[in-house]
PDB file of C-alpha atoms in Angstrom:
ATOM      1  CA  MET A   1      11.537 -10.427  -5.982  1.00  0.00           C
ATOM      2  CA  GLU A   2       8.543  -8.167  -5.459  1.00  0.00           C
ATOM      3  CA  SER A   3       6.111 -10.995  -6.081  1.00  0.00           C
ATOM      4  CA  LYS A   4       7.843 -13.205  -3.487  1.00  0.00           C
ATOM      5  CA  LYS A   5       7.693 -10.327  -1.003  1.00  0.00           C
ATOM      6  CA  GLN A   6       3.983  -9.976  -1.721  1.00  0.00           C
ATOM      7  CA  ILE A   7       3.546 -13.718  -1.142  1.00  0.00           C
ATOM      8  CA  ILE A   8       5.180 -13.384   2.273  1.00  0.00           C
ATOM      9  CA  ASP A   9       2.978 -10.362   3.033  1.00  0.00           C
ATOM     10  CA  ALA A  10      -0.082 -12.372   1.992  1.00  0.00           C
ATOM     11  CA  ILE A  11       0.936 -15.233   4.297  1.00  0.00           C
ATOM     12  CA  VAL A  12       1.572 -13.064   7.374  1.00  0.00           C
ATOM     13  CA  VAL A  13      -1.930 -11.600   7.620  1.00  0.00           C
ATOM     14  CA  PRO A  14      -3.948 -14.874   7.640  1.00  0.00           C
ATOM     15  CA  ILE A  15      -1.520 -16.484  10.077  1.00  0.00           C
ATOM     16  CA  SER A  16      -1.892 -13.448  12.340  1.00  0.00           C
ATOM     17  CA  TRP A  17      -5.693 -13.804  12.161  1.00  0.00           C
ATOM     18  CA  VAL A  18      -5.502 -17.475  13.149  1.00  0.00           C
ATOM     19  CA  VAL A  19      -3.090 -16.800  16.024  1.00  0.00           C
ATOM     20  CA  ALA A  20      -5.245 -13.861  17.173  1.00  0.00           C
ATOM     21  CA  ALA A  21      -8.407 -15.992  17.130  1.00  0.00           C
ATOM     22  CA  ILE A  22      -6.755 -18.730  19.181  1.00  0.00           C
ATOM     23  CA  VAL A  23      -5.232 -16.331  21.719  1.00  0.00           C
ATOM     24  CA  ALA A  24      -8.422 -14.237  22.015  1.00  0.00           C
ATOM     25  CA  THR A  25     -10.450 -17.401  22.627  1.00  0.00           C
ATOM     26  CA  CYS A  26      -7.999 -18.521  25.324  1.00  0.00           C
ATOM     27  CA  LEU A  27      -8.060 -15.067  26.945  1.00  0.00           C
ATOM     28  CA  GLY A  28     -11.864 -15.028  26.892  1.00  0.00           C
ATOM     29  CA  CYS A  29     -12.050 -18.494  28.477  1.00  0.00           C
ATOM     30  CA  CYS A  30      -9.619 -17.432  31.205  1.00  0.00           C
ATOM     31  CA  GLY A  31     -11.629 -14.307  31.996  1.00  0.00           C
ATOM     32  CA  TYR A  32      -9.208 -11.725  30.636  1.00  0.00           C
ATOM     33  CA  ASP A  33     -10.058  -8.816  28.362  1.00  0.00           C
ATOM     34  CA  TRP A  34      -9.916 -10.441  24.939  1.00  0.00           C
ATOM     35  CA  LEU A  35     -11.326  -7.345  23.294  1.00  0.00           C
ATOM     36  CA  ALA A  36      -8.247  -5.320  24.257  1.00  0.00           C
ATOM     37  CA  TYR A  37      -6.110  -8.045  22.691  1.00  0.00           C
ATOM     38  CA  LEU A  38      -8.081  -7.801  19.446  1.00  0.00           C
ATOM     39  CA  ILE A  39      -7.747  -4.008  19.491  1.00  0.00           C
ATOM     40  CA  GLY A  40      -3.978  -4.494  19.694  1.00  0.00           C
ATOM     41  CA  VAL A  41      -4.033  -7.042  16.869  1.00  0.00           C
ATOM     42  CA  PHE A  42      -6.110  -4.774  14.646  1.00  0.00           C
ATOM     43  CA  THR A  43      -3.753  -1.863  15.353  1.00  0.00           C
ATOM     44  CA  GLY A  44      -0.766  -4.040  14.478  1.00  0.00           C
ATOM     45  CA  LEU A  45      -2.413  -5.208  11.256  1.00  0.00           C
ATOM     46  CA  LEU A  46      -3.290  -1.632  10.320  1.00  0.00           C
ATOM     47  CA  ASN A  47       0.292  -0.514  10.901  1.00  0.00           C
ATOM     48  CA  TYR A  48       1.573  -3.506   8.934  1.00  0.00           C
ATOM     49  CA  GLY A  49      -0.675  -2.567   6.023  1.00  0.00           C
ATOM     50  CA  ILE A  50       0.574   1.022   6.149  1.00  0.00           C
ATOM     51  CA  MET A  51       4.160  -0.264   6.142  1.00  0.00           C
ATOM     52  CA  VAL A  52       3.543  -2.522   3.131  1.00  0.00           C
ATOM     53  CA  LYS A  53       1.815   0.278   1.223  1.00  0.00           C
ATOM     54  CA  THR A  54       4.642   2.712   2.010  1.00  0.00           C
ATOM     55  CA  ASN A  55       7.196   0.163   0.830  1.00  0.00           C
ATOM     56  CA  ARG A  56       5.349  -0.379  -2.459  1.00  0.00           C
ATOM     57  CA  LYS A  57       5.114   3.379  -2.947  1.00  0.00           C
ATOM     58  CA  MET A  58       8.874   3.789  -2.423  1.00  0.00           C
ATOM     59  CA  VAL A  59       9.651   1.004  -4.922  1.00  0.00           C
ATOM     60  CA  ARG A  60       7.307   2.534  -7.497  1.00  0.00           C
ATOM     61  CA  MET A  61       8.811   6.008  -7.034  1.00  0.00           C
ATOM     62  CA  ALA A  62      12.362   4.605  -7.337  1.00  0.00           C
ATOM     63  CA  GLU A  63      11.406   3.080 -10.682  1.00  0.00           C
ATOM     64  CA  LEU A  64       9.703   6.228 -11.968  1.00  0.00           C
ATOM     65  CA  TYR A  65      12.200   8.805 -10.674  1.00  0.00           C
ATOM     66  CA  PRO A  66      15.613   7.112 -10.297  1.00  0.00           C
ATOM     67  CA  GLU A  67      17.527  10.421 -10.095  1.00  0.00           C
ATOM     68  CA  THR A  68      15.645  11.593  -6.978  1.00  0.00           C
ATOM     69  CA  ALA A  69      14.889   8.161  -5.534  1.00  0.00           C
ATOM     70  CA  LYS A  70      17.025   8.614  -2.421  1.00  0.00           C
ATOM     71  CA  ILE A  71      15.346  11.855  -1.350  1.00  0.00           C
ATOM     72  CA  LEU A  72      11.848  10.586  -2.154  1.00  0.00           C
ATOM     73  CA  ALA A  73      12.499   7.319  -0.332  1.00  0.00           C
ATOM     74  CA  LYS A  74      13.632   9.100   2.828  1.00  0.00           C
ATOM     75  CA  ARG A  75      10.650  11.428   2.791  1.00  0.00           C
ATOM     76  CA  THR A  76       8.193   8.602   2.146  1.00  0.00           C
ATOM     77  CA  ALA A  77       9.784   6.384   4.804  1.00  0.00           C
ATOM     78  CA  TRP A  78       9.605   9.106   7.450  1.00  0.00           C
ATOM     79  CA  THR A  79       6.018   9.912   6.535  1.00  0.00           C
ATOM     80  CA  GLY A  80       5.097   6.234   6.899  1.00  0.00           C
ATOM     81  CA  VAL A  81       6.875   5.959  10.250  1.00  0.00           C
ATOM     82  CA  LEU A  82       5.161   9.065  11.587  1.00  0.00           C
ATOM     83  CA  LEU A  83       1.758   7.852  10.400  1.00  0.00           C
ATOM     84  CA  ARG A  84       2.272   4.443  12.053  1.00  0.00           C
ATOM     85  CA  MET A  85       3.404   6.116  15.291  1.00  0.00           C
ATOM     86  CA  LEU A  86       0.330   8.380  15.264  1.00  0.00           C
ATOM     87  CA  VAL A  87      -1.964   5.380  14.780  1.00  0.00           C
ATOM     88  CA  PHE A  88      -0.261   3.458  17.597  1.00  0.00           C
ATOM     89  CA  MET A  89      -0.270   6.400  19.998  1.00  0.00           C
ATOM     90  CA  GLY A  90      -3.844   7.360  19.163  1.00  0.00           C
ATOM     91  CA  VAL A  91      -5.239   3.884  19.755  1.00  0.00           C
ATOM     92  CA  PHE A  92      -3.284   3.244  22.945  1.00  0.00           C
ATOM     93  CA  LEU A  93      -3.984   6.693  24.380  1.00  0.00           C
ATOM     94  CA  ALA A  94      -7.684   6.198  23.697  1.00  0.00           C
ATOM     95  CA  LEU A  95      -7.512   2.784  25.373  1.00  0.00           C
ATOM     96  CA  PHE A  96      -5.654   4.289  28.328  1.00  0.00           C
ATOM     97  CA  PHE A  97      -8.124   7.117  28.870  1.00  0.00           C
ATOM     98  CA  LYS A  98     -11.146   4.870  28.377  1.00  0.00           C
ATOM     99  CA  GLU A  99     -10.103   1.869  30.471  1.00  0.00           C
ATOM    100  CA  VAL A 100      -7.289   2.853  32.845  1.00  0.00           C
ATOM    101  CA  TYR A 101      -7.429   6.535  33.664  1.00  0.00           C
ATOM    102  CA  ARG A 102      -9.587   7.457  36.693  1.00  0.00           C
ATOM    103  CA  GLN A 103     -10.910   3.965  37.325  1.00  0.00           C
ATOM    104  CA  GLU A 104     -11.504   2.633  40.831  1.00  0.00           C
ATOM    105  CA  GLU A 105      -9.511  -0.526  40.214  1.00  0.00           C
ATOM    106  CA  VAL A 106      -6.190  -0.637  38.480  1.00  0.00           C
ATOM    107  CA  LYS A 107      -6.602  -1.954  34.934  1.00  0.00           C
ATOM    108  CA  MET A 108      -3.073  -1.535  33.616  1.00  0.00           C
ATOM    109  CA  TRP A 109      -3.200  -5.164  32.493  1.00  0.00           C
ATOM    110  CA  ILE A 110      -5.505  -4.083  29.691  1.00  0.00           C
ATOM    111  CA  LEU A 111      -2.692  -2.053  28.139  1.00  0.00           C
ATOM    112  CA  LEU A 112      -0.306  -4.991  28.458  1.00  0.00           C
ATOM    113  CA  ILE A 113      -2.829  -7.330  26.824  1.00  0.00           C
ATOM    114  CA  ALA A 114      -3.417  -4.826  24.007  1.00  0.00           C
ATOM    115  CA  PHE A 115       0.320  -4.390  23.510  1.00  0.00           C
ATOM    116  CA  SER A 116       0.775  -8.152  23.322  1.00  0.00           C
ATOM    117  CA  GLY A 117      -1.897  -8.165  20.616  1.00  0.00           C
ATOM    118  CA  TYR A 118       0.005  -5.437  18.799  1.00  0.00           C
ATOM    119  CA  MET A 119       3.200  -7.484  19.005  1.00  0.00           C
ATOM    120  CA  THR A 120       1.486 -10.627  17.656  1.00  0.00           C
ATOM    121  CA  ILE A 121       1.891  -9.454  14.058  1.00  0.00           C
ATOM    122  CA  LYS A 122       5.560  -8.694  14.675  1.00  0.00           C
ATOM    123  CA  VAL A 123       6.209 -12.175  16.080  1.00  0.00           C
ATOM    124  CA  VAL A 124       4.350 -13.797  13.174  1.00  0.00           C
ATOM    125  CA  LEU A 125       6.273 -11.664  10.685  1.00  0.00           C
ATOM    126  CA  ILE A 126       9.623 -12.670  12.174  1.00  0.00           C
ATOM    127  CA  ALA A 127       8.588 -16.332  12.244  1.00  0.00           C
ATOM    128  CA  VAL A 128       7.485 -16.254   8.588  1.00  0.00           C
ATOM    129  CA  TYR A 129      10.726 -14.556   7.544  1.00  0.00           C
ATOM    130  CA  LEU A 130      12.743 -17.174   9.417  1.00  0.00           C
ATOM    131  CA  ILE A 131      10.764 -20.018   7.840  1.00  0.00           C
ATOM    132  CA  PHE A 132      10.979 -18.624   4.298  1.00  0.00           C
ATOM    133  CA  ARG A 133      14.533 -17.311   4.640  1.00  0.00           C
ATOM    134  CA  LYS A 134      16.034 -20.120   2.556  1.00  0.00           C
ATOM    135  CA  LYS A 135      13.098 -20.376   0.164  1.00  0.00           C
ATOM    136  CA  VAL A 136      13.046 -16.754  -0.982  1.00  0.00           C
ATOM    137  CA  ASN A 137      15.799 -15.988  -3.468  1.00  0.00           C
ATOM    138  CA  THR A 138      17.040 -12.388  -3.233  1.00  0.00           C
ATOM    139  CA  ASN A 139      18.977 -12.474  -6.527  1.00  0.00           C
TER     140      ASN A 139
END
């Protein structure tokens, strides 16, 4: 099963890149801040990579230490969640203070565009799981 999960993980990232390139090009042609969108996409991809690495670490630890797997899995999962939250908050706070805070014109749309870029990987991930739902055997 792990190899099929890795195949799905390997499919999600290139599809996200293609979708991000198309959307960023459309945003640039329409005069919106495409760079903020790409910052959101890169943050989402970074968090996705952290999630995949944390998951692999939990599986490896469950195989090596089956008697303490539950405790180690909880600790590793919470560490991964906290790290992903710190990355998200750090990037979006930096974007807020650089682009929105104390500007003459209101640029809150930049945060919305960046957040939509962040959510792109989530939408692609859900779509890939729905497409491969029947094709991936969980037994």
